[in-house]
């Protein structure tokens, strides 16, 4: 690509970004014989990348690590800090107790148990699903039904056990008849997930399915666009793949999911090496 064309394209994308339009760079760096865009994924990920924007732009609203006070970093995203609910807990046990008593949305009326999360509090990788299903609601644990059994196999395929990762959901209560989570429910539950991630501080996040990716990244784009790129939640790289339930419905997607998971594993290994 000629340098002036490339610079023009960059200036155009930068103007779009400054005006609040989200821009995902898909740079054909390899074919142009140039190094990949800065802050892209580690070596060996030959896929489209969304390089990390400056930290203050990575997400509209961040939570301060020191004071647990929400700080707003963008005029365009999220409600004003004063409106955001701060669960306040400093460890997973206290946070789980708060969640178990939560009545922030209507789902509390239909739940048997809240489903907070499971796995290692010291996990370097967190897998995030959509919401508890029937089995999860009964047991109070994430991904224990059929989709959960497949998730366990998916983890094993990239060398993880359930005990060494952390698994949770966007919603902590089951929606009636497993319907899609609603925006207000996701908004009500978001501070809990944000706090979980602040406490665990994983090196990598893997979003399972469109709803999880949307809840986490606030990107309404389709899953096929979100996959195969590295996104960021605050400073944490996020890989996106299919929900295990989608793989149960359509086993042809398993090959793509396998590639996504390998990317997540490589991101994990790369970040661990850097620490
Ligand atoms: N599907 C999810 O998204 N989460 C679970 O915990 C179970 C099924």
Coordinates of N, CA and C in Angstrom, one line a residue, residues 14-244:
X14 N -8.8 8.1 12.1 CA -8.6 8.8 13.3 C -9.7 9.8 13.5
X15 N -10.1 10.5 12.4 CA -11.2 11.5 12.5 C -12.5 10.8 12.9
X16 N -12.7 9.7 12.3 CA -14.0 8.9 12.7 C -13.9 8.6 14.1
X17 N -12.8 8.1 14.6 CA -12.7 7.7 16.0 C -12.9 8.9 16.9
X18 N -12.3 10.0 16.6 CA -12.4 11.2 17.4 C -13.8 11.7 17.5
X19 N -14.6 11.4 16.4 CA -16.0 11.8 16.5 C -16.9 10.8 17.2
X20 N -16.3 9.8 17.8 CA -17.1 8.9 18.6 C -17.5 7.7 17.9
X21 N -17.1 7.5 16.6 CA -17.4 6.3 15.9 C -16.4 5.3 16.1
X22 N -16.8 4.1 16.5 CA -15.8 3.0 16.8 C -15.2 2.6 15.5
X23 N -13.9 2.4 15.6 CA -13.2 2.0 14.4 C -12.4 0.7 14.8
X24 N -12.6 -0.3 14.0 CA -11.8 -1.5 14.1 C -10.9 -1.6 12.9
X25 N -9.6 -1.6 13.2 CA -8.6 -1.6 12.1 C -8.5 -3.0 11.6
X26 N -8.6 -3.2 10.4 CA -8.3 -4.5 9.8 C -7.2 -4.3 8.8
X27 N -5.9 -4.5 9.3 CA -4.8 -4.1 8.5 C -4.2 -5.3 7.8
X28 N -4.1 -5.2 6.5 CA -3.4 -6.3 5.8 C -1.9 -6.1 5.9
X29 N -1.4 -6.1 7.1 CA 0.0 -5.8 7.3 C 0.9 -6.8 6.7
X30 N 0.5 -8.1 6.8 CA 1.4 -9.1 6.3 C 1.6 -9.0 4.8
X31 N 0.5 -8.8 4.1 CA 0.6 -8.8 2.6 C 1.3 -7.5 2.2
X32 N 1.2 -6.5 3.0 CA 2.0 -5.2 2.7 C 3.4 -5.3 3.1
X33 N 3.8 -6.5 3.7 CA 5.2 -6.7 4.1 C 5.6 -5.7 5.2
X34 N 4.7 -5.3 6.0 CA 5.0 -4.3 7.0 C 4.7 -5.0 8.4
X35 N 5.3 -4.4 9.4 CA 4.9 -5.0 10.8 C 3.5 -4.7 11.1
X36 N 2.9 -5.6 11.9 CA 1.5 -5.4 12.3 C 1.3 -4.1 13.0
X37 N 0.1 -3.6 13.1 CA -0.2 -2.3 13.8 C 0.3 -2.5 15.3
X38 N 0.7 -1.4 15.9 CA 1.3 -1.5 17.2 C 0.2 -2.0 18.2
X39 N 0.7 -2.7 19.3 CA -0.2 -3.2 20.3 C -1.3 -4.2 19.8
X40 N -1.0 -4.9 18.7 CA -1.9 -5.9 18.2 C -1.7 -7.2 19.0
X41 N -2.2 -8.3 18.6 CA -2.0 -9.5 19.3 C -0.6 -10.0 19.2
X42 N -0.2 -11.0 20.0 CA 1.2 -11.5 20.0 C 1.5 -12.1 18.7
X43 N 2.8 -12.4 18.5 CA 3.2 -13.1 17.2 C 2.4 -14.4 17.1
X44 N 2.2 -14.7 15.8 CA 1.6 -16.0 15.6 C 0.1 -15.9 15.5
X45 N -0.5 -14.7 15.6 CA -1.9 -14.6 15.4 C -2.2 -13.9 14.1
X46 N -2.3 -14.7 13.0 CA -2.4 -14.1 11.7 C -3.8 -13.7 11.3
X47 N -4.4 -12.9 12.2 CA -5.8 -12.5 12.0 C -6.0 -11.0 12.0
X48 N -7.2 -10.6 11.7 CA -7.5 -9.2 11.8 C -7.3 -8.8 13.3
X49 N -6.8 -7.6 13.5 CA -6.6 -7.1 14.8 C -7.3 -5.8 15.1
X50 N -7.7 -5.6 16.4 CA -8.1 -4.3 16.8 C -7.1 -3.9 17.8
X51 N -6.1 -3.1 17.4 CA -5.0 -2.7 18.3 C -5.6 -1.9 19.5
X52 N -4.9 -2.0 20.6 CA -5.4 -1.3 21.8 C -5.4 0.2 21.6
X53 N -6.6 0.8 21.7 CA -6.5 2.3 21.7 C -5.9 2.8 23.0
X54 N -5.7 4.1 23.1 CA -5.1 4.6 24.4 C -6.0 4.1 25.6
X55 N -5.4 3.9 26.7 CA -6.1 3.3 27.8 C -7.4 4.0 28.2
X56 N -7.4 5.4 28.1 CA -8.6 6.1 28.5 C -9.7 5.9 27.5
X57 N -9.4 5.4 26.3 CA -10.5 5.2 25.4 C -10.9 3.7 25.3
X58 N -10.3 2.8 26.0 CA -10.6 1.4 25.8 C -12.0 1.1 26.2
X59 N -12.5 1.8 27.2 CA -13.9 1.5 27.6 C -14.4 2.8 28.1
X60 N -15.7 3.1 27.9 CA -16.2 4.3 28.3 C -16.1 4.6 29.8
X61 N -16.3 3.6 30.6 CA -16.3 3.8 32.0 C -15.3 2.8 32.6
X62 N -14.4 3.3 33.4 CA -13.5 2.4 34.1 C -13.7 2.5 35.6
X63 N -13.2 1.5 36.3 CA -13.3 1.6 37.7 C -11.9 1.8 38.3
X64 N -11.7 2.7 39.1 CA -10.4 3.0 39.7 C -10.0 1.8 40.5
X65 N -8.7 1.3 40.3 CA -8.3 0.1 41.1 C -8.1 0.4 42.5
X66 N -7.7 1.7 42.8 CA -7.4 2.0 44.2 C -8.6 2.3 45.1
X67 N -9.5 3.0 44.5 CA -10.6 3.5 45.4 C -11.9 2.8 45.1
X68 N -12.0 2.1 44.1 CA -13.2 1.4 43.7 C -14.3 2.5 43.4
X69 N -13.8 3.6 42.9 CA -14.8 4.7 42.6 C -14.9 4.7 41.1
X70 N -16.1 4.7 40.5 CA -16.2 4.7 39.1 C -15.6 6.0 38.5
X71 N -14.9 5.9 37.5 CA -14.4 7.1 36.8 C -14.9 7.1 35.4
X72 N -15.4 8.2 34.9 CA -15.9 8.2 33.5 C -14.8 8.7 32.6
X73 N -14.5 8.0 31.6 CA -13.4 8.5 30.7 C -13.8 8.9 29.3
X74 N -15.1 8.8 29.1 CA -15.6 9.2 27.7 C -16.9 9.9 27.9
X75 N -17.0 10.9 27.1 CA -18.3 11.7 27.1 C -19.4 10.8 26.4
X76 N -19.0 9.8 25.7 CA -20.0 9.2 24.8 C -20.5 7.9 25.4
X77 N -19.9 7.3 26.4 CA -20.3 6.0 26.9 C -20.7 6.0 28.4
X78 N -21.7 5.3 28.7 CA -22.1 5.0 30.0 C -22.7 6.2 30.8
X79 N -23.5 5.9 31.8 CA -24.1 6.9 32.6 C -23.1 7.7 33.4
X80 N -23.5 8.8 34.0 CA -22.5 9.6 34.8 C -22.1 8.8 36.0
X81 N -20.9 9.0 36.5 CA -20.4 8.1 37.6 C -21.4 8.1 38.8
X82 N -22.0 9.2 39.1 CA -22.8 9.2 40.3 C -24.0 8.2 40.1
X83 N -24.4 7.9 38.9 CA -25.5 7.0 38.7 C -25.1 5.5 38.8
X84 N -23.9 5.3 38.7 CA -23.4 3.9 38.6 C -23.4 3.3 40.0
X85 N -23.9 2.0 40.1 CA -23.9 1.3 41.3 C -22.5 0.7 41.6
X86 N -22.0 1.0 42.8 CA -20.7 0.4 43.1 C -20.9 -0.6 44.2
X87 N -20.7 -1.9 43.9 CA -21.0 -3.0 44.9 C -20.1 -2.9 46.1
X88 N -18.9 -2.3 45.9 CA -18.0 -2.0 47.0 C -17.2 -3.2 47.6
X89 N -17.6 -4.4 47.3 CA -16.9 -5.5 48.0 C -15.4 -5.6 47.4
X90 N -14.5 -6.1 48.3 CA -13.1 -6.1 47.9 C -12.6 -7.6 47.7
X91 N -13.5 -8.5 47.9 CA -13.0 -9.9 47.6 C -14.3 -10.7 47.0
X92 N -14.0 -11.8 46.4 CA -15.0 -12.5 45.7 C -16.1 -13.0 46.6
X93 N -15.7 -13.5 47.8 CA -16.6 -14.0 48.8 C -17.7 -13.0 49.2
X94 N -17.2 -11.7 49.5 CA -18.1 -10.7 49.9 C -19.0 -10.3 48.8
X95 N -18.4 -10.2 47.6 CA -19.2 -9.9 46.4 C -20.3 -10.9 46.1
X96 N -19.9 -12.2 46.3 CA -20.9 -13.2 46.0 C -22.1 -13.1 47.0
X97 N -21.8 -12.8 48.3 CA -22.8 -12.6 49.2 C -23.8 -11.5 48.8
X98 N -23.2 -10.4 48.3 CA -24.0 -9.2 47.9 C -24.9 -9.7 46.7
X99 N -24.3 -10.4 45.8 CA -25.0 -10.8 44.6 C -26.2 -11.7 45.0
X100 N -26.0 -12.6 46.0 CA -27.0 -13.6 46.4 C -28.2 -12.8 47.0
X101 N -28.0 -11.6 47.4 CA -29.2 -10.9 48.0 C -29.7 -9.8 47.0
X102 N -29.2 -9.8 45.8 CA -29.5 -8.7 44.8 C -30.9 -8.7 44.4
X103 N -31.5 -7.5 44.3 CA -32.8 -7.3 43.8 C -32.8 -6.1 42.8
X104 N -31.8 -6.0 42.1 CA -31.6 -4.8 41.2 C -32.4 -5.0 39.9
X105 N -32.9 -6.2 39.6 CA -33.8 -6.3 38.4 C -34.9 -7.4 38.7
X106 N -35.8 -7.5 37.8 CA -36.9 -8.4 38.0 C -36.5 -9.9 38.0
X107 N -35.3 -10.2 37.6 CA -35.0 -11.6 37.5 C -34.9 -12.3 38.9
X108 N -34.7 -11.4 39.9 CA -34.6 -12.0 41.2 C -35.8 -12.8 41.6
X109 N -37.0 -12.4 41.1 CA -38.2 -13.0 41.5 C -38.3 -14.4 41.0
X110 N -37.7 -14.7 39.9 CA -37.8 -16.1 39.3 C -36.7 -17.0 39.6
X111 N -35.7 -16.5 40.3 CA -34.5 -17.3 40.4 C -34.6 -18.3 41.6
X112 N -33.9 -19.5 41.4 CA -33.8 -20.4 42.5 C -32.5 -20.0 43.3
X113 N -31.4 -19.8 42.6 CA -30.2 -19.4 43.2 C -29.5 -18.4 42.2
X114 N -28.7 -17.5 42.8 CA -27.9 -16.7 41.9 C -26.7 -17.6 41.5
X115 N -26.1 -17.2 40.4 CA -25.0 -18.0 39.9 C -23.8 -17.0 39.7
X116 N -22.9 -17.0 40.7 CA -21.9 -15.9 40.7 C -20.7 -16.2 39.8
X117 N -20.2 -17.4 39.9 CA -19.0 -17.8 39.2 C -18.3 -18.9 39.9
X118 N -17.4 -19.6 39.1 CA -16.6 -20.7 39.8 C -15.2 -20.7 39.2
X119 N -14.4 -21.4 39.9 CA -13.0 -21.5 39.4 C -12.0 -20.8 40.4
X120 N -10.8 -20.5 39.9 CA -9.8 -20.0 40.7 C -9.9 -18.4 40.8
X121 N -9.9 -17.9 42.0 CA -9.8 -16.4 42.1 C -8.5 -15.9 41.6
X122 N -7.5 -16.7 41.4 CA -6.2 -16.3 40.9 C -6.1 -16.6 39.4
X123 N -7.2 -16.9 38.7 CA -7.2 -17.3 37.3 C -6.6 -16.2 36.5
X124 N -5.8 -16.7 35.5 CA -5.3 -15.7 34.5 C -6.2 -15.6 33.3
X125 N -7.2 -16.4 33.2 CA -8.1 -16.3 32.1 C -9.5 -16.5 32.6
X126 N -10.4 -15.6 32.2 CA -11.8 -15.7 32.6 C -12.7 -15.9 31.4
X127 N -13.6 -16.9 31.5 CA -14.5 -17.2 30.4 C -15.9 -16.6 30.9
X128 N -16.5 -15.9 30.0 CA -17.8 -15.2 30.3 C -18.9 -15.7 29.4
X129 N -19.9 -16.3 30.0 CA -21.1 -16.7 29.2 C -22.2 -15.7 29.3
X130 N -23.4 -16.1 29.0 CA -24.5 -15.2 28.9 C -25.3 -15.1 30.2
X131 N -25.9 -16.2 30.6 CA -26.7 -16.2 31.8 C -26.9 -17.6 32.2
X132 N -27.3 -17.8 33.5 CA -27.5 -19.2 33.9 C -28.7 -19.8 33.2
X133 N -28.7 -21.1 33.0 CA -29.8 -21.9 32.5 C -30.5 -22.6 33.6
X134 N -31.3 -23.6 33.3 CA -32.1 -24.3 34.3 C -31.2 -25.0 35.3
X135 N -30.2 -25.8 34.8 CA -29.3 -26.5 35.7 C -28.5 -25.6 36.6
X136 N -28.0 -24.5 36.0 CA -27.2 -23.6 36.7 C -28.0 -22.9 37.8
X137 N -29.3 -22.5 37.5 CA -30.2 -21.9 38.5 C -30.4 -22.8 39.7
X138 N -30.5 -24.1 39.4 CA -30.8 -25.1 40.5 C -29.5 -25.3 41.3
X139 N -28.4 -25.3 40.7 CA -27.1 -25.7 41.4 C -26.4 -24.4 41.9
X140 N -26.7 -23.3 41.3 CA -25.9 -22.1 41.7 C -24.5 -22.0 41.2
X141 N -24.3 -22.8 40.1 CA -22.9 -22.9 39.5 C -23.0 -22.6 38.0
X142 N -22.0 -21.9 37.4 CA -22.1 -21.7 36.0 C -21.8 -22.9 35.1
X143 N -22.4 -23.0 34.0 CA -22.0 -24.0 33.0 C -21.9 -25.4 33.5
X144 N -23.0 -25.9 34.1 CA -23.0 -27.2 34.6 C -24.0 -28.1 33.8
X145 N -24.7 -27.5 32.8 CA -25.6 -28.3 32.0 C -24.8 -28.9 30.8
X146 N -25.5 -29.2 29.7 CA -24.9 -29.8 28.5 C -23.9 -28.8 27.9
X147 N -24.2 -27.5 27.8 CA -23.3 -26.6 27.3 C -22.0 -26.5 28.1
X148 N -22.2 -26.7 29.4 CA -21.1 -26.7 30.4 C -20.2 -27.8 30.2
X149 N -20.8 -29.0 29.9 CA -19.9 -30.2 29.6 C -19.1 -30.0 28.4
X150 N -19.7 -29.3 27.4 CA -18.9 -29.0 26.2 C -17.8 -28.0 26.5
X151 N -18.1 -27.0 27.3 CA -17.1 -26.0 27.7 C -15.9 -26.6 28.4
X152 N -16.2 -27.6 29.3 CA -15.1 -28.3 30.0 C -14.2 -29.0 28.9
X153 N -14.8 -29.6 27.9 CA -14.0 -30.2 26.8 C -13.2 -29.1 26.0
X154 N -13.9 -28.0 25.8 CA -13.2 -26.9 25.0 C -12.0 -26.4 25.8
X155 N -12.1 -26.3 27.1 CA -11.0 -25.9 28.0 C -9.9 -26.9 27.9
X156 N -10.3 -28.2 28.0 CA -9.3 -29.2 28.0 C -8.5 -29.2 26.7
X157 N -9.2 -28.9 25.6 CA -8.5 -28.9 24.3 C -7.4 -27.8 24.2
X158 N -7.5 -26.8 25.1 CA -6.4 -25.8 25.1 C -5.6 -25.9 26.4
X159 N -5.8 -27.0 27.0 CA -4.9 -27.3 28.2 C -5.3 -26.7 29.5
X160 N -6.5 -26.3 29.7 CA -7.0 -25.8 30.9 C -8.0 -26.7 31.6
X161 N -7.9 -26.7 33.0 CA -9.0 -27.4 33.7 C -9.9 -26.3 34.2
X162 N -11.1 -26.7 34.6 CA -12.1 -25.7 35.1 C -11.6 -25.1 36.4
X163 N -10.8 -25.8 37.1 CA -10.3 -25.4 38.4 C -9.3 -24.2 38.3
X164 N -8.6 -24.2 37.2 CA -7.5 -23.2 37.1 C -8.0 -21.9 36.3
X165 N -9.2 -22.0 35.7 CA -9.7 -20.8 35.0 C -10.8 -20.3 35.9
X166 N -11.4 -19.1 35.5 CA -12.6 -18.6 36.2 C -13.7 -18.5 35.2
X167 N -14.9 -19.0 35.6 CA -16.1 -19.0 34.7 C -17.2 -18.2 35.3
X168 N -17.8 -17.3 34.5 CA -18.9 -16.6 35.1 C -19.8 -16.2 33.9
X169 N -20.8 -15.4 34.2 CA -21.8 -15.0 33.2 C -22.0 -13.5 33.2
X170 N -22.6 -12.9 32.2 CA -23.0 -11.5 32.2 C -24.1 -11.3 33.2
X171 N -25.1 -12.2 33.2 CA -26.2 -12.1 34.2 C -25.9 -13.2 35.3
X172 N -26.3 -12.8 36.5 CA -26.1 -13.8 37.6 C -27.4 -14.5 37.9
X173 N -28.5 -14.1 37.3 CA -29.8 -14.8 37.5 C -30.3 -15.3 36.2
X174 N -31.1 -16.4 36.2 CA -31.6 -17.0 35.0 C -32.8 -16.2 34.5
X175 N -32.8 -15.9 33.2 CA -33.9 -15.2 32.6 C -35.0 -16.3 32.3
X176 N -36.3 -15.9 32.4 CA -37.4 -16.9 32.2 C -37.2 -17.7 30.9
X177 N -37.4 -19.0 31.0 CA -37.3 -19.8 29.7 C -36.0 -19.6 28.9
X178 N -35.0 -19.2 29.6 CA -33.7 -18.9 28.9 C -33.7 -17.9 27.8
X179 N -34.7 -16.9 27.9 CA -34.7 -15.9 26.9 C -33.5 -15.1 27.0
X180 N -33.2 -14.3 25.9 CA -32.1 -13.4 25.8 C -32.1 -12.4 27.0
X181 N -31.0 -12.1 27.6 CA -31.0 -11.0 28.6 C -31.4 -9.7 28.0
X182 N -32.1 -8.9 28.8 CA -32.5 -7.6 28.3 C -31.5 -6.5 28.7
X183 N -31.5 -5.4 28.0 CA -30.5 -4.4 28.3 C -30.5 -3.9 29.7
X184 N -31.7 -3.7 30.3 CA -31.8 -3.2 31.7 C -31.2 -4.3 32.7
X185 N -31.5 -5.5 32.4 CA -30.9 -6.6 33.2 C -29.4 -6.6 33.1
X186 N -28.9 -6.5 31.9 CA -27.4 -6.5 31.7 C -26.8 -5.3 32.4
X187 N -27.5 -4.1 32.3 CA -27.0 -2.9 33.0 C -27.0 -3.1 34.5
X188 N -28.1 -3.7 35.0 CA -28.2 -3.9 36.5 C -27.1 -4.8 37.0
X189 N -26.7 -5.8 36.2 CA -25.7 -6.8 36.6 C -24.3 -6.4 36.4
X190 N -24.1 -5.5 35.5 CA -22.8 -5.1 35.0 C -21.8 -4.8 36.1
X191 N -22.2 -4.0 37.1 CA -21.2 -3.6 38.2 C -20.6 -4.9 38.9
X192 N -21.4 -5.9 39.0 CA -20.9 -7.1 39.6 C -19.8 -7.8 38.8
X193 N -20.0 -7.9 37.5 CA -19.0 -8.5 36.6 C -17.8 -7.6 36.6
X194 N -18.0 -6.3 36.5 CA -16.9 -5.3 36.5 C -16.0 -5.5 37.8
X195 N -16.7 -5.7 38.9 CA -16.0 -5.8 40.2 C -15.3 -7.2 40.2
X196 N -15.9 -8.2 39.7 CA -15.3 -9.5 39.7 C -14.0 -9.4 38.9
X197 N -14.0 -8.8 37.8 CA -12.8 -8.7 36.9 C -11.8 -7.8 37.6
X198 N -12.2 -6.8 38.3 CA -11.2 -6.0 39.0 C -10.5 -6.7 40.1
X199 N -11.3 -7.6 40.8 CA -10.7 -8.4 41.8 C -9.7 -9.5 41.3
X200 N -10.2 -10.2 40.2 CA -9.4 -11.3 39.7 C -8.2 -10.8 38.8
X201 N -8.5 -9.7 38.1 CA -7.5 -9.1 37.2 C -6.8 -10.2 36.3
X202 N -7.7 -10.8 35.5 CA -7.1 -11.8 34.6 C -6.2 -11.2 33.5
X203 N -5.4 -12.0 32.9 CA -4.5 -11.6 31.8 C -5.3 -11.5 30.5
X204 N -6.3 -12.4 30.4 CA -7.1 -12.5 29.2 C -8.6 -12.8 29.6
X205 N -9.5 -12.3 28.7 CA -10.9 -12.7 28.9 C -11.3 -13.4 27.6
X206 N -12.2 -14.4 27.7 CA -12.8 -15.0 26.5 C -14.3 -14.9 26.6
X207 N -14.9 -14.2 25.7 CA -16.4 -14.0 25.7 C -17.0 -15.1 24.9
X208 N -18.0 -15.8 25.5 CA -18.6 -16.9 24.9 C -19.9 -16.5 24.3
X209 N -19.9 -16.2 23.0 CA -21.2 -15.9 22.3 C -21.4 -14.4 22.2
X210 N -22.4 -14.1 21.4 CA -22.8 -12.7 21.0 C -23.2 -11.9 22.2
X211 N -24.0 -12.4 23.1 CA -24.5 -11.7 24.2 C -23.4 -11.3 25.2
X212 N -22.5 -12.3 25.4 CA -21.4 -12.0 26.3 C -20.5 -11.0 25.7
X213 N -20.2 -11.1 24.4 CA -19.4 -10.1 23.8 C -20.0 -8.7 23.8
X214 N -21.3 -8.7 23.5 CA -22.0 -7.4 23.5 C -22.0 -6.8 24.9
X215 N -22.3 -7.6 25.9 CA -22.4 -7.1 27.3 C -21.0 -6.6 27.8
X216 N -20.0 -7.2 27.3 CA -18.6 -6.9 27.8 C -18.1 -5.7 27.0
X217 N -18.2 -5.7 25.7 CA -17.5 -4.8 24.9 C -18.4 -3.7 24.4
X218 N -19.7 -3.8 24.6 CA -20.6 -2.8 24.1 C -20.5 -2.6 22.6
X219 N -20.3 -3.7 21.9 CA -20.3 -3.7 20.5 C -21.5 -4.5 19.9
X220 N -22.3 -3.8 19.1 CA -23.5 -4.5 18.6 C -23.2 -5.3 17.4
X221 N -22.0 -5.4 17.0 CA -21.6 -6.0 15.7 C -21.8 -7.5 15.8
X222 N -21.9 -8.2 14.7 CA -22.2 -9.6 14.7 C -21.0 -10.4 15.2
X223 N -21.3 -11.6 15.7 CA -20.2 -12.4 16.2 C -19.1 -12.7 15.2
X224 N -19.6 -12.9 13.9 CA -18.6 -13.3 12.9 C -17.6 -12.1 12.7
X225 N -18.0 -10.9 13.0 CA -17.1 -9.8 12.9 C -16.2 -9.7 14.1
X226 N -16.8 -10.0 15.3 CA -16.0 -9.8 16.5 C -15.0 -10.9 16.7
X227 N -15.3 -12.1 16.1 CA -14.3 -13.2 16.3 C -13.0 -12.9 15.5
X228 N -11.9 -13.5 15.9 CA -10.7 -13.4 15.1 C -10.0 -12.1 15.3
X229 N -10.5 -11.3 16.2 CA -9.9 -10.0 16.5 C -9.6 -9.9 18.0
X230 N -8.7 -9.1 18.3 CA -8.4 -8.9 19.8 C -9.0 -7.6 20.2
X231 N -10.0 -7.7 21.1 CA -10.6 -6.5 21.7 C -10.1 -6.2 23.1
X232 N -10.5 -5.1 23.6 CA -10.0 -4.8 25.0 C -11.1 -4.4 25.9
X233 N -11.1 -5.0 27.1 CA -12.0 -4.5 28.2 C -11.0 -3.9 29.2
X234 N -11.1 -2.6 29.4 CA -10.1 -1.8 30.1 C -8.7 -2.2 29.4
X235 N -7.8 -2.7 30.2 CA -6.5 -3.1 29.6 C -6.4 -4.5 29.2
X236 N -7.5 -5.2 29.4 CA -7.4 -6.7 29.3 C -7.8 -7.2 27.9
X237 N -6.9 -7.9 27.2 CA -7.3 -8.4 25.9 C -8.5 -9.4 26.0
X238 N -9.4 -9.3 25.0 CA -10.6 -10.1 25.0 C -10.7 -10.9 23.6
X239 N -10.8 -12.2 23.7 CA -11.1 -13.0 22.5 C -12.6 -13.3 22.6
X240 N -13.1 -13.5 21.4 CA -14.6 -13.8 21.3 C -14.7 -15.1 20.5
X241 N -15.6 -15.9 21.0 CA -15.9 -17.2 20.3 C -17.3 -17.5 20.4
X242 N -17.7 -18.6 19.8 CA -19.1 -19.1 19.9 C -19.4 -19.6 21.3
X243 N -20.7 -19.4 21.6 CA -21.2 -20.0 22.9 C -21.3 -21.5 22.7
X244 N -20.9 -22.3 23.7 CA -20.9 -23.8 23.6 C -22.3 -24.3 23.1

